[in-house]
Tab-separated table of C-alpha atoms in Angstrom:
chain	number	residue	atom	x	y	z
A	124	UNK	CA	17.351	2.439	-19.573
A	125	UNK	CA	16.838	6.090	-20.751
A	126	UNK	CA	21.077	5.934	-22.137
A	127	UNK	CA	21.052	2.037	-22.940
A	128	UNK	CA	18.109	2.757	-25.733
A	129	UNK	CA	19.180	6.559	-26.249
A	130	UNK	CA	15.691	7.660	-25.790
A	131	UNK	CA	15.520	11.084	-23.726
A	132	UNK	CA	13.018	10.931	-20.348
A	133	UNK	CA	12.203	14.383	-19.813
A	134	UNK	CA	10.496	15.483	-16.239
A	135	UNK	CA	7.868	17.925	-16.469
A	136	UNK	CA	6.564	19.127	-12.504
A	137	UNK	CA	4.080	21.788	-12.471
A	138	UNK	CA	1.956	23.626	-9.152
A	139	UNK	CA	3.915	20.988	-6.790
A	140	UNK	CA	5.590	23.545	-4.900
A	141	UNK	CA	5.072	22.489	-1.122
A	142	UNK	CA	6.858	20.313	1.088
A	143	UNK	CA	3.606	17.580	0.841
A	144	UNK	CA	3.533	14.377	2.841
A	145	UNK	CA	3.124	10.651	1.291
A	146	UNK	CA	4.590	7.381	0.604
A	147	UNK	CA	7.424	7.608	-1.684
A	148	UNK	CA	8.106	3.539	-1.388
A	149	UNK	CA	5.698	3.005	-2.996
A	150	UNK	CA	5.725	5.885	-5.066
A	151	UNK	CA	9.252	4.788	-6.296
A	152	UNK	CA	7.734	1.115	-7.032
A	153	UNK	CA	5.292	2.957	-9.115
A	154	UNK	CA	7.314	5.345	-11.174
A	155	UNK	CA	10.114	2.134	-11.909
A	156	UNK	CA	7.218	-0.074	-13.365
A	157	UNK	CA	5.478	2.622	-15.668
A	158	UNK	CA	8.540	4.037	-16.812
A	159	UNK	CA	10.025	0.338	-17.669
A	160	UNK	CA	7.375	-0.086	-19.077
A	161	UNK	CA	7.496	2.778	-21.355
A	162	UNK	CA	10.800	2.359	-22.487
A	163	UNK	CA	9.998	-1.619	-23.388
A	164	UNK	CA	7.862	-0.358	-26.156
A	165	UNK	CA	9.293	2.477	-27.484
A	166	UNK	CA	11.696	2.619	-30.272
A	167	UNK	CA	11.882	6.483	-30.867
A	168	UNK	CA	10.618	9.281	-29.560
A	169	UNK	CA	10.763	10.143	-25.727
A	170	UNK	CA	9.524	9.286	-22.378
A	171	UNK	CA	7.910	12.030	-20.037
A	172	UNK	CA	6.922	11.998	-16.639
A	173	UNK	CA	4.503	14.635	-15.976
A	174	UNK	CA	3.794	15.731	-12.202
A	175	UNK	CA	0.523	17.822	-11.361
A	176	UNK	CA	-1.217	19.339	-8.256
A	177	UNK	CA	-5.093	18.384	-8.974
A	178	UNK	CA	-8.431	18.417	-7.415
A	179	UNK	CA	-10.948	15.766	-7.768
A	180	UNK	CA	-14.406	16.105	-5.907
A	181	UNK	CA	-13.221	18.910	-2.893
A	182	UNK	CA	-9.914	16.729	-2.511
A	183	UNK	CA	-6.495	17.335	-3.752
A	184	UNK	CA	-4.558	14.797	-5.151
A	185	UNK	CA	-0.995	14.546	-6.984
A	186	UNK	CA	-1.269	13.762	-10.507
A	187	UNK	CA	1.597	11.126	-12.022
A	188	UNK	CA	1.670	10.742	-15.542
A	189	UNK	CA	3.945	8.429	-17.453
A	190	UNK	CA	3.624	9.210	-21.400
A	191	UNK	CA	5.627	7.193	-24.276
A	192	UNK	CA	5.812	7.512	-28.154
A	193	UNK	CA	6.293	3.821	-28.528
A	194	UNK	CA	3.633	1.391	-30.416
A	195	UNK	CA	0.724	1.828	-27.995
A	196	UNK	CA	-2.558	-0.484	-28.169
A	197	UNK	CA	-5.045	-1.347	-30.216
A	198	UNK	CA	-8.871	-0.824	-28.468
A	199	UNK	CA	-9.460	-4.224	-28.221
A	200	UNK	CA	-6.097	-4.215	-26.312
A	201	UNK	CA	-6.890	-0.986	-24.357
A	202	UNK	CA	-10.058	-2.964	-23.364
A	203	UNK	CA	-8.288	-5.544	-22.307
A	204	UNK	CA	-5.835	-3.805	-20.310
A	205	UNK	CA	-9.128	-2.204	-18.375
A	206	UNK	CA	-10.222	-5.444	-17.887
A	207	UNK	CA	-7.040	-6.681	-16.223
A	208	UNK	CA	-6.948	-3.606	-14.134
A	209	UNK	CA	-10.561	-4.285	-12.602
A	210	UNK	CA	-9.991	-7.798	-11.393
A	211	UNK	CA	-6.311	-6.863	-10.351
A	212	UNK	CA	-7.656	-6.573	-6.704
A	213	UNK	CA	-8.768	-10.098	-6.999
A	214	UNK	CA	-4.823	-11.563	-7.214
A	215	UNK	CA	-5.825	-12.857	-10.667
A	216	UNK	CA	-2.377	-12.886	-13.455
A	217	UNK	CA	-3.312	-11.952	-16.439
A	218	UNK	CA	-1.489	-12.669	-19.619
A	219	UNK	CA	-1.268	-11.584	-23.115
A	220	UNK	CA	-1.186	-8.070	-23.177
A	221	UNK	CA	0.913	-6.313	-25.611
A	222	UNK	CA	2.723	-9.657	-26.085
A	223	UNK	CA	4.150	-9.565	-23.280
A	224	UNK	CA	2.929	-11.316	-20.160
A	225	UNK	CA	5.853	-9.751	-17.833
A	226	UNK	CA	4.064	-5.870	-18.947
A	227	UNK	CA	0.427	-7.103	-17.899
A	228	UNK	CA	1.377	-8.551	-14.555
A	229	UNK	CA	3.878	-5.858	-14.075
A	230	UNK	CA	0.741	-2.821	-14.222
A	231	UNK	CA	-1.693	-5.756	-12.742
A	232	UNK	CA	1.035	-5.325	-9.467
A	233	UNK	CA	1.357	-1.547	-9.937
A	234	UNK	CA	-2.668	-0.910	-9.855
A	235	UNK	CA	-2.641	-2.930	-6.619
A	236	UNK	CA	0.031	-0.849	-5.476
A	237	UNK	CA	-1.913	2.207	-6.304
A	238	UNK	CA	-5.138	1.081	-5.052
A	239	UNK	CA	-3.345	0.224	-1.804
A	240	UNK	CA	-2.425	3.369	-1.000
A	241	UNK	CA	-5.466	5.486	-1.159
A	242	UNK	CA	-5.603	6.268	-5.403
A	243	UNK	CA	-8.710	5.469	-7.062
A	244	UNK	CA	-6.086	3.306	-9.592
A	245	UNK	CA	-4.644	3.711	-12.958
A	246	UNK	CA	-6.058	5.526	-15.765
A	247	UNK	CA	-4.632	4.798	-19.561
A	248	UNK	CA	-5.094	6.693	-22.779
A	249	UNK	CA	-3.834	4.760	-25.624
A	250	UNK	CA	-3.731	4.807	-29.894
A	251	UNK	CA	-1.832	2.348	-31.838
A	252	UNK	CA	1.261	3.780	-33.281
A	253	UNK	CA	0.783	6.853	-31.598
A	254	UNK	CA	1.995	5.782	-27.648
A	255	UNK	CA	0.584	5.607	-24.379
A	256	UNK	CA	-0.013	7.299	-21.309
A	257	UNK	CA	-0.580	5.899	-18.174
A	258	UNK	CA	-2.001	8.655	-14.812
A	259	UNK	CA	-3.005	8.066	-11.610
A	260	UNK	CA	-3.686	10.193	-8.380
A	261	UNK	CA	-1.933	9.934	-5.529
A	262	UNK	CA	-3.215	11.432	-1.801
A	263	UNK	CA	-1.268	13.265	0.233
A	264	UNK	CA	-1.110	15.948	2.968
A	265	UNK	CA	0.560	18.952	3.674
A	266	UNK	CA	3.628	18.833	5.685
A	267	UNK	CA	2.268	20.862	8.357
A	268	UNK	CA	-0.844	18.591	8.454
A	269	UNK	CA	1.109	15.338	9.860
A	270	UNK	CA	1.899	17.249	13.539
A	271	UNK	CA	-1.728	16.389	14.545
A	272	UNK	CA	-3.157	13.725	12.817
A	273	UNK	CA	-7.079	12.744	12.979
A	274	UNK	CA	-8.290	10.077	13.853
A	275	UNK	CA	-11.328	10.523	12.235
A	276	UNK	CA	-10.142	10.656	8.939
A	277	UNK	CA	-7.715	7.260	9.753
A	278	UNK	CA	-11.476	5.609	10.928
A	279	UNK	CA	-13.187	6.661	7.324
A	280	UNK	CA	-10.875	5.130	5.085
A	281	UNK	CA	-8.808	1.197	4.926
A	282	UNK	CA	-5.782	2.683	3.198
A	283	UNK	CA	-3.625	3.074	6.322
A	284	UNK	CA	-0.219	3.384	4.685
A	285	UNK	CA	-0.140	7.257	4.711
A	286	UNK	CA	1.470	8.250	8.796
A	287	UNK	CA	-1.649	11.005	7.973
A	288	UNK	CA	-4.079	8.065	9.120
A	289	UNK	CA	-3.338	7.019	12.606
A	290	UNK	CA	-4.933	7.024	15.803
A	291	UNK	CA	-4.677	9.310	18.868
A	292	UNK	CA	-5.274	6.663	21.203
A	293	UNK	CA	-2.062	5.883	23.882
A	294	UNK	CA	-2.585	1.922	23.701
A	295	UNK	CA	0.604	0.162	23.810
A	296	UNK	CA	-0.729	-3.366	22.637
A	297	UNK	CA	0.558	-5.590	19.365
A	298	UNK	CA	-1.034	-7.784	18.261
A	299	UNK	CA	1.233	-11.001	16.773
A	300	UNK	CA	0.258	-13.646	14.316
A	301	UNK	CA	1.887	-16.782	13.343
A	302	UNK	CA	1.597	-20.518	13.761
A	303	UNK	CA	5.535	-20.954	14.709
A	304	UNK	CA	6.086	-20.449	18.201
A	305	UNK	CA	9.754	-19.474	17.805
A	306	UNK	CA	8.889	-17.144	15.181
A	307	UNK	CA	6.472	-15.355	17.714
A	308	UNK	CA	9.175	-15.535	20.390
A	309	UNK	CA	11.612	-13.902	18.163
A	310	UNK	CA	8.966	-10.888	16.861
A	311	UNK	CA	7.947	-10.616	20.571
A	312	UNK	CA	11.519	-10.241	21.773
A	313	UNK	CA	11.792	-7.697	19.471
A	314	UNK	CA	8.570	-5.706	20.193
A	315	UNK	CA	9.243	-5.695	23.986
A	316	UNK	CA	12.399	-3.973	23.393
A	317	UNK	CA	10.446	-0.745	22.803
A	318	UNK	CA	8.175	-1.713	26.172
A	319	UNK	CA	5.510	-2.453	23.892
A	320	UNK	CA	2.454	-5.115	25.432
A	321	UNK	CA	2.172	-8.020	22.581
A	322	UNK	CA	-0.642	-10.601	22.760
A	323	UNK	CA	0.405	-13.417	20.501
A	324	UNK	CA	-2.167	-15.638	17.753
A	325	UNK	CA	-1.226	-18.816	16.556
A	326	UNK	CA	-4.061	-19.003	13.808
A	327	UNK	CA	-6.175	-16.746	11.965
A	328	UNK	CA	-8.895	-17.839	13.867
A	329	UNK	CA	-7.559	-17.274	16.542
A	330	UNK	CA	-6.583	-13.751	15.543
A	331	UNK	CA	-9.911	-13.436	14.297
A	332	UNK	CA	-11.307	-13.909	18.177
A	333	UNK	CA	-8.916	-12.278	19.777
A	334	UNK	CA	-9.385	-8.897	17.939
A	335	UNK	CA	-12.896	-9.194	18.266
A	336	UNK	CA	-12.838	-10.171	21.991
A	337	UNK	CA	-10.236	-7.148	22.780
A	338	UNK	CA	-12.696	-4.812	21.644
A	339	UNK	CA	-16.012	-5.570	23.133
A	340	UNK	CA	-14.039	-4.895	26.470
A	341	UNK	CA	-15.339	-2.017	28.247
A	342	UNK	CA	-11.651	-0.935	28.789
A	343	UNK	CA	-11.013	2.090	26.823
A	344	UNK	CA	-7.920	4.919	26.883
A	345	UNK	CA	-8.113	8.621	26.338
A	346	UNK	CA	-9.855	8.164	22.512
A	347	UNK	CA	-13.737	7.320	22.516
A	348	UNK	CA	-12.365	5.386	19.432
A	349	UNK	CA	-9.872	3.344	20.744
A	350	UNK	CA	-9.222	-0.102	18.465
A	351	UNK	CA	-7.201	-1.646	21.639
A	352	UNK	CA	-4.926	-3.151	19.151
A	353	UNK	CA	-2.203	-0.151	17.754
A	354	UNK	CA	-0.525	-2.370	14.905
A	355	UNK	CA	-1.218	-6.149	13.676
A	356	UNK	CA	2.321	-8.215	11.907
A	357	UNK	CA	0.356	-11.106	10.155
A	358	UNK	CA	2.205	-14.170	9.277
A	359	UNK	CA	1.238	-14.994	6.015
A	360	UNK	CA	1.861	-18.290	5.424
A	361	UNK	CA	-0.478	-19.927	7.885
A	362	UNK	CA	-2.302	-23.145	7.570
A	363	UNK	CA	-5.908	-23.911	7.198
A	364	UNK	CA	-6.707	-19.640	7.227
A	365	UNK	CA	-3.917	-18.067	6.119
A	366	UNK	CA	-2.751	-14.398	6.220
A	367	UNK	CA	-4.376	-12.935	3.584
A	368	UNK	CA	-7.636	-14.834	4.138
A	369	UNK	CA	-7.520	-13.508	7.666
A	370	UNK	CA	-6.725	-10.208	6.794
A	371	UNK	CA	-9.781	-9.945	4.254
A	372	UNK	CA	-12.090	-10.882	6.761
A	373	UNK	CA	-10.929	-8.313	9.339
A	374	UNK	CA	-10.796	-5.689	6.832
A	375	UNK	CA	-14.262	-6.540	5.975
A	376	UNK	CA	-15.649	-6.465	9.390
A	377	UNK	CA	-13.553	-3.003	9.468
A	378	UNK	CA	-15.450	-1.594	6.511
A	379	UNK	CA	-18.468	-2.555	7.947
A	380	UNK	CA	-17.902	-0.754	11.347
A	381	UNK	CA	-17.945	-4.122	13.007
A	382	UNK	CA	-14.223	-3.608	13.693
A	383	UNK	CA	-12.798	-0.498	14.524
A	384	UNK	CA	-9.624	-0.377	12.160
A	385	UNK	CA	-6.003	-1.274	13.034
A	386	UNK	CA	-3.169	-1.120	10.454
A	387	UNK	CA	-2.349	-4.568	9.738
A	388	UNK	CA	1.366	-5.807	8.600
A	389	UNK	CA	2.408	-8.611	6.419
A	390	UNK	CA	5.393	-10.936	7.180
A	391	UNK	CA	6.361	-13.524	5.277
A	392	UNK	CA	9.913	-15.177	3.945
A	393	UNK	CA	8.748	-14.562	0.205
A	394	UNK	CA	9.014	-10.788	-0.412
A	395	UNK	CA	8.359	-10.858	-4.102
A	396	UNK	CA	6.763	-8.012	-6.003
A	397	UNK	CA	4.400	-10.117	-6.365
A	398	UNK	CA	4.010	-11.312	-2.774
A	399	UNK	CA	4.015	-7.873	-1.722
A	400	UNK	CA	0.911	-6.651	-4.094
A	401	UNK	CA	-1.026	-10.166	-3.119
A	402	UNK	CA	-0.418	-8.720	0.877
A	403	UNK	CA	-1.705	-4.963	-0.093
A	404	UNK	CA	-4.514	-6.590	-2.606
A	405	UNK	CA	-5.832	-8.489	0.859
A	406	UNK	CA	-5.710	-4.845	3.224
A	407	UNK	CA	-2.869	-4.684	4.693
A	408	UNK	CA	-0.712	-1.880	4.141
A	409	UNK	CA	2.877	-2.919	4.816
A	410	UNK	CA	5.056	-6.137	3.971
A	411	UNK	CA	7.470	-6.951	6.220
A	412	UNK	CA	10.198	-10.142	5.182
A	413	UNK	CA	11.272	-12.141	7.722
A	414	UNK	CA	13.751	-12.745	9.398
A	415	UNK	CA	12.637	-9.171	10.960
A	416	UNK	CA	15.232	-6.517	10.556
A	417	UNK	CA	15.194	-4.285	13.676
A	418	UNK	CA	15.411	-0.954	11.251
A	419	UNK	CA	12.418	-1.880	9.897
A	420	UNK	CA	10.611	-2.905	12.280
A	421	UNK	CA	11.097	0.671	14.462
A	422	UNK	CA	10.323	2.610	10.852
A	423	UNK	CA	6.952	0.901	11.137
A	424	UNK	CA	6.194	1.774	14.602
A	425	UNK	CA	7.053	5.021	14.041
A	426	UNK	CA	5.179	5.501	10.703
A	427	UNK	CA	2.012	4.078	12.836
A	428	UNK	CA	2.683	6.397	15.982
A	429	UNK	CA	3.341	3.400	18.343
A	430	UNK	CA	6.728	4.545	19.187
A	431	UNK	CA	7.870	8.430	19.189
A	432	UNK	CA	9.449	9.669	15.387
Protein backbone atom coordinates (compact mmCIF):
# COMPACT_ATOMS: atom_id res chain seq x y z
CA UNK A 1 0.00 0.00 0.00
CA UNK A 2 3.08 2.05 1.13
CA UNK A 3 4.34 1.98 -3.16
CA UNK A 4 0.64 1.87 -4.61
CA UNK A 5 -0.04 5.53 -2.84
CA UNK A 6 3.83 6.51 -2.81
CA UNK A 7 3.63 7.41 0.76
CA UNK A 8 6.94 6.31 2.71
CA UNK A 9 6.23 3.93 6.10
CA UNK A 10 9.19 4.44 8.07
CA UNK A 11 9.94 1.91 11.22
CA UNK A 12 11.23 3.48 14.18
CA UNK A 13 12.26 0.48 17.15
CA UNK A 14 13.83 1.81 20.16
CA UNK A 15 15.09 -0.20 23.80
CA UNK A 16 13.59 -3.57 22.15
CA UNK A 17 16.75 -5.28 22.15
CA UNK A 18 15.96 -8.84 23.67
CA UNK A 19 14.80 -11.92 22.26
CA UNK A 20 11.07 -11.28 24.19
CA UNK A 21 8.27 -13.81 24.02
CA UNK A 22 4.51 -13.06 22.68
CA UNK A 23 1.95 -13.60 20.14
CA UNK A 24 2.96 -12.32 16.88
CA UNK A 25 -0.54 -13.70 15.15
CA UNK A 26 -2.06 -11.58 16.51
CA UNK A 27 0.41 -9.04 16.60
CA UNK A 28 0.55 -9.24 12.72
CA UNK A 29 -3.48 -8.89 12.66
CA UNK A 30 -2.86 -5.80 14.60
CA UNK A 31 -0.11 -4.00 12.79
CA UNK A 32 -2.15 -4.90 9.09
CA UNK A 33 -5.39 -3.14 10.43
CA UNK A 34 -3.74 0.13 11.93
CA UNK A 35 -1.44 0.54 9.24
CA UNK A 36 -4.41 0.06 6.50
CA UNK A 37 -5.90 2.09 8.18
CA UNK A 38 -3.43 4.79 8.11
CA UNK A 39 -2.73 4.72 4.66
CA UNK A 40 -6.80 4.93 3.82
CA UNK A 41 -6.67 8.43 5.07
CA UNK A 42 -3.66 9.83 4.18
CA UNK A 43 -2.93 11.69 1.09
CA UNK A 44 0.66 13.03 1.88
CA UNK A 45 2.93 12.83 4.32
CA UNK A 46 4.15 9.43 5.87
CA UNK A 47 3.24 6.53 7.93
CA UNK A 48 5.43 5.47 11.04
CA UNK A 49 5.38 2.63 13.15
CA UNK A 50 7.01 3.35 16.32
CA UNK A 51 8.14 0.32 18.67
CA UNK A 52 8.98 1.02 22.49
CA UNK A 53 10.06 -0.98 25.62
CA UNK A 54 7.70 0.68 28.47
CA UNK A 55 6.68 0.29 31.99
CA UNK A 56 3.28 0.82 33.26
CA UNK A 57 2.52 0.25 37.09
CA UNK A 58 5.85 -2.29 38.01
CA UNK A 59 5.06 -4.15 34.58
CA UNK A 60 6.73 -3.94 31.30
CA UNK A 61 4.95 -3.80 28.32
CA UNK A 62 5.82 -3.27 24.43
CA UNK A 63 4.65 -0.10 23.14
CA UNK A 64 3.09 -0.17 19.26
CA UNK A 65 2.42 2.98 17.79
CA UNK A 66 0.91 3.53 14.38
CA UNK A 67 1.13 7.45 13.45
CA UNK A 68 -0.30 9.04 10.02
CA UNK A 69 -0.31 12.64 8.52
CA UNK A 70 -3.60 12.02 6.84
CA UNK A 71 -7.00 14.07 7.75
CA UNK A 72 -7.41 12.83 11.33
CA UNK A 73 -10.76 13.50 13.44
CA UNK A 74 -12.66 15.98 14.61
CA UNK A 75 -13.39 15.67 18.78
CA UNK A 76 -16.73 14.88 18.35
CA UNK A 77 -15.31 12.07 16.10
CA UNK A 78 -12.42 11.22 18.50
CA UNK A 79 -15.30 10.85 21.05
CA UNK A 80 -16.95 8.76 19.10
CA UNK A 81 -14.25 6.53 18.21
CA UNK A 82 -13.77 6.12 22.30
CA UNK A 83 -17.12 5.29 22.45
CA UNK A 84 -16.95 2.49 19.89
CA UNK A 85 -13.86 1.21 21.52
CA UNK A 86 -15.65 0.77 25.05
CA UNK A 87 -18.58 -1.30 23.92
CA UNK A 88 -16.28 -3.20 21.36
CA UNK A 89 -16.14 -6.09 23.97
CA UNK A 90 -19.84 -6.25 23.77
CA UNK A 91 -19.79 -7.60 19.78
CA UNK A 92 -21.69 -4.38 18.99
CA UNK A 93 -20.74 -2.88 14.93
CA UNK A 94 -20.51 0.38 14.94
CA UNK A 95 -20.83 2.59 11.95
CA UNK A 96 -20.09 5.99 10.80
CA UNK A 97 -16.80 6.80 11.77
CA UNK A 98 -14.65 8.78 9.56
CA UNK A 99 -17.15 7.92 6.78
CA UNK A 100 -16.27 4.90 6.59
CA UNK A 101 -18.03 2.01 8.28
CA UNK A 102 -15.29 -0.70 7.04
CA UNK A 103 -12.45 1.73 9.38
CA UNK A 104 -14.80 1.63 12.59
CA UNK A 105 -15.48 -2.08 12.54
CA UNK A 106 -12.03 -2.71 11.34
CA UNK A 107 -10.36 -0.93 14.97
CA UNK A 108 -13.82 -2.19 16.76
CA UNK A 109 -12.11 -5.97 15.70
CA UNK A 110 -8.54 -4.81 16.39
CA UNK A 111 -9.39 -3.49 20.15
CA UNK A 112 -10.94 -6.93 20.70
CA UNK A 113 -7.93 -8.36 19.41
CA UNK A 114 -5.88 -6.32 21.74
CA UNK A 115 -7.97 -6.72 24.69
CA UNK A 116 -7.80 -10.47 24.05
CA UNK A 117 -4.47 -10.81 24.49
CA UNK A 118 -3.62 -9.26 27.75
CA UNK A 119 -3.36 -5.12 26.55
CA UNK A 120 -5.39 -2.79 28.43
CA UNK A 121 -6.70 -1.74 24.53
CA UNK A 122 -6.13 1.01 22.15
CA UNK A 123 -5.23 4.44 22.91
CA UNK A 124 -5.77 7.35 20.04
CA UNK A 125 -4.49 10.88 19.84
CA UNK A 126 -6.11 12.70 17.10
CA UNK A 127 -6.45 16.62 15.45
CA UNK A 128 -8.23 17.29 12.32
CA UNK A 129 -5.92 17.98 9.50
CA UNK A 130 -3.08 17.24 11.48
CA UNK A 131 -3.25 12.98 11.54
CA UNK A 132 -3.60 10.36 13.93
CA UNK A 133 -1.95 8.08 16.10
CA UNK A 134 -3.14 5.05 17.32
CA UNK A 135 -0.77 2.98 20.65
CA UNK A 136 -1.37 0.21 22.53
CA UNK A 137 0.68 -2.10 24.96
CA UNK A 138 1.35 -5.34 24.39
CA UNK A 139 2.64 -8.06 27.35
CA UNK A 140 5.24 -10.14 26.94
CA UNK A 141 8.06 -12.13 28.62
CA UNK A 142 11.52 -12.65 28.33
CA UNK A 143 12.71 -15.49 26.34
CA UNK A 144 14.36 -17.09 29.13
CA UNK A 145 11.14 -16.71 31.21
CA UNK A 146 8.97 -19.33 29.02
CA UNK A 147 11.39 -22.56 30.26
CA UNK A 148 9.38 -22.55 33.56
CA UNK A 149 6.22 -21.09 33.37
CA UNK A 150 3.91 -20.23 36.58
CA UNK A 151 1.09 -21.25 37.15
CA UNK A 152 0.24 -18.71 39.36
CA UNK A 153 0.47 -16.00 37.15
CA UNK A 154 -1.72 -18.26 34.28
CA UNK A 155 -4.50 -18.53 37.52
CA UNK A 156 -4.49 -14.44 38.02
CA UNK A 157 -5.30 -13.42 34.69
CA UNK A 158 -8.21 -14.78 31.62
CA UNK A 159 -5.91 -13.80 28.78
CA UNK A 160 -4.46 -17.28 28.15
CA UNK A 161 -3.10 -16.75 24.65
CA UNK A 162 0.52 -15.95 25.77
CA UNK A 163 2.43 -20.01 26.16
CA UNK A 164 3.77 -17.68 29.44
CA UNK A 165 0.28 -18.63 31.10
CA UNK A 166 -0.08 -22.31 31.41
CA UNK A 167 -0.34 -24.77 33.99
CA UNK A 168 2.17 -27.18 35.59
CA UNK A 169 -0.27 -29.73 36.17
CA UNK A 170 0.44 -33.38 34.10
CA UNK A 171 -3.44 -33.92 33.28
CA UNK A 172 -3.91 -35.40 29.99
CA UNK A 173 -7.78 -34.68 29.65
CA UNK A 174 -9.70 -32.54 26.64
CA UNK A 175 -12.41 -31.50 26.97
CA UNK A 176 -14.72 -31.54 23.45
CA UNK A 177 -17.77 -29.54 22.60
CA UNK A 178 -20.18 -29.84 19.86
CA UNK A 179 -23.71 -30.96 19.13
CA UNK A 180 -22.60 -33.15 15.89
CA UNK A 181 -21.59 -36.44 16.84
CA UNK A 182 -19.39 -37.00 13.77
CA UNK A 183 -17.80 -33.80 14.27
CA UNK A 184 -16.77 -34.99 17.87
CA UNK A 185 -15.70 -38.35 16.42
CA UNK A 186 -13.52 -36.69 13.96
CA UNK A 187 -11.81 -34.00 16.72
CA UNK A 188 -11.56 -37.06 19.07
CA UNK A 189 -9.81 -39.20 16.48
CA UNK A 190 -7.57 -36.60 16.17
CA UNK A 191 -6.82 -35.82 19.87
CA UNK A 192 -6.20 -39.54 20.68
CA UNK A 193 -3.52 -39.59 18.21
CA UNK A 194 -1.29 -37.73 20.69
CA UNK A 195 -2.68 -40.35 23.63
CA UNK A 196 -4.55 -37.58 24.91
CA UNK A 197 -7.97 -38.63 27.35
CA UNK A 198 -11.05 -36.55 25.67
CA UNK A 199 -14.44 -36.40 27.42
CA UNK A 200 -16.90 -35.26 24.82
CA UNK A 201 -20.16 -32.40 25.39
CA UNK A 202 -22.88 -32.29 23.16
CA UNK A 203 -24.35 -28.91 24.58
CA UNK A 204 -23.20 -26.05 26.45
CA UNK A 205 -25.01 -27.20 29.20
CA UNK A 206 -23.74 -29.97 29.19
CA UNK A 207 -20.22 -28.57 29.03
CA UNK A 208 -21.26 -26.32 31.59
CA UNK A 209 -21.82 -29.57 34.10
CA UNK A 210 -19.28 -31.44 33.09
CA UNK A 211 -16.50 -28.85 33.85
CA UNK A 212 -18.01 -28.13 36.97
CA UNK A 213 -18.53 -31.80 37.99
CA UNK A 214 -14.71 -32.68 36.91
CA UNK A 215 -13.55 -30.35 39.37
CA UNK A 216 -15.30 -30.86 42.60
CA UNK A 217 -13.64 -34.41 42.30
CA UNK A 218 -11.26 -35.02 44.97
CA UNK A 219 -8.87 -36.43 42.25
CA UNK A 220 -6.03 -34.15 41.89
CA UNK A 221 -2.28 -34.55 40.05
CA UNK A 222 1.03 -33.17 41.15
CA UNK A 223 -0.40 -29.19 41.13
CA UNK A 224 -2.59 -28.17 44.29
CA UNK A 225 -4.19 -26.17 41.36
CA UNK A 226 -5.05 -28.61 39.03
CA UNK A 227 -8.24 -27.46 36.57
CA UNK A 228 -8.62 -31.36 35.50
CA UNK A 229 -9.44 -30.10 32.12
CA UNK A 230 -5.81 -29.00 30.13
CA UNK A 231 -7.54 -27.37 26.93
CA UNK A 232 -11.42 -26.85 25.94
CA UNK A 233 -12.22 -26.77 21.55
CA UNK A 234 -15.79 -25.17 21.76
CA UNK A 235 -18.05 -25.61 18.88
CA UNK A 236 -19.48 -22.47 18.27
CA UNK A 237 -22.37 -22.84 16.51
CA UNK A 238 -24.49 -24.75 18.97
CA UNK A 239 -28.16 -24.59 19.48
CA UNK A 240 -30.21 -23.30 22.28
CA UNK A 241 -26.54 -22.14 24.29
CA UNK A 242 -24.18 -21.64 21.91
CA UNK A 243 -20.35 -21.29 22.04
CA UNK A 244 -19.84 -18.02 22.94
CA UNK A 245 -22.73 -17.94 25.43
CA UNK A 246 -21.11 -20.94 27.03
CA UNK A 247 -17.85 -19.66 27.01
CA UNK A 248 -18.96 -16.30 28.84
CA UNK A 249 -20.42 -18.11 31.51
CA UNK A 250 -17.36 -20.29 32.22
CA UNK A 251 -15.13 -17.44 31.98
CA UNK A 252 -17.25 -15.75 34.45
CA UNK A 253 -17.35 -18.46 36.95
CA UNK A 254 -13.38 -18.43 36.19
CA UNK A 255 -13.05 -14.79 37.20
CA UNK A 256 -14.89 -15.39 40.08
CA UNK A 257 -12.68 -18.32 41.38
CA UNK A 258 -15.65 -20.58 41.01
CA UNK A 259 -13.76 -22.26 38.15
CA UNK A 260 -10.28 -22.79 38.15
CA UNK A 261 -9.26 -21.56 34.52
CA UNK A 262 -8.69 -23.70 31.39
CA UNK A 263 -7.78 -22.16 28.00
CA UNK A 264 -10.75 -22.51 25.97
CA UNK A 265 -10.66 -22.88 21.91
CA UNK A 266 -13.10 -21.81 19.34
CA UNK A 267 -14.10 -23.95 16.29
CA UNK A 268 -16.33 -23.06 13.95
CA UNK A 269 -16.71 -23.30 9.83
CA UNK A 270 -16.93 -19.34 9.67
CA UNK A 271 -13.40 -18.03 10.36
CA UNK A 272 -14.06 -14.42 9.55
CA UNK A 273 -12.19 -11.55 11.12
CA UNK A 274 -15.03 -10.94 12.42
CA UNK A 275 -15.93 -14.40 13.72
CA UNK A 276 -12.63 -14.62 15.15
CA UNK A 277 -12.86 -11.19 17.38
CA UNK A 278 -16.72 -12.26 18.37
CA UNK A 279 -14.77 -15.83 19.75
CA UNK A 280 -11.84 -13.71 21.66
CA UNK A 281 -14.62 -10.86 22.71
CA UNK A 282 -16.51 -14.07 24.57
CA UNK A 283 -12.86 -15.50 26.44
CA UNK A 284 -11.54 -17.71 24.53
CA UNK A 285 -8.21 -17.25 23.29
CA UNK A 286 -7.81 -19.22 20.06
CA UNK A 287 -10.09 -19.83 16.86
CA UNK A 288 -9.75 -22.83 15.32
CA UNK A 289 -11.82 -23.42 11.57
CA UNK A 290 -13.04 -26.55 10.95
CA UNK A 291 -12.53 -29.00 9.21
CA UNK A 292 -9.47 -29.31 11.85
CA UNK A 293 -6.11 -29.16 10.23
CA UNK A 294 -3.75 -31.55 12.08
CA UNK A 295 -0.82 -28.64 12.02
CA UNK A 296 -2.90 -26.66 13.87
CA UNK A 297 -4.27 -28.53 16.02
CA UNK A 298 -0.56 -29.91 17.48
CA UNK A 299 0.60 -25.91 17.42
CA UNK A 300 -2.17 -25.50 19.97
CA UNK A 301 -1.30 -28.27 22.18
CA UNK A 302 1.97 -27.31 22.20
CA UNK A 303 1.41 -23.53 22.77
CA UNK A 304 -0.85 -24.83 25.90
CA UNK A 305 1.85 -27.44 27.17
CA UNK A 306 -0.46 -30.49 26.55
CA UNK A 307 1.91 -32.07 24.24
CA UNK A 308 5.93 -31.58 24.42
CA UNK A 309 7.28 -28.28 22.01
Amino acid sequence: MSRMKGIPLHIDIEGVEQDIWGEPERLKQILVNLTSNAFKFTQNGFVVIRVRLVTEDERQYVMVAVEDTGVGMSEFQLEYLKDVLKVAGANKTVLGLRSSKGACLGLSMTQSIAVAIGSPGLFVKSREDIGSTFSLLLPFVHQDEVIEPKYEEFQTTLWFNSPRFVQDCVCRRILAVDDNNFNLLMLKTKLRKFDLDVEVALSGEEALTTVANLQSSGSKCVSEKCPRIRLIFMDVDMPIMNGLETTKLLVEKMQAGILVPIPIIGCSAFDSSEDVAQGLNAGMVDYISKPVKDEKLTKILKTFRVIPT
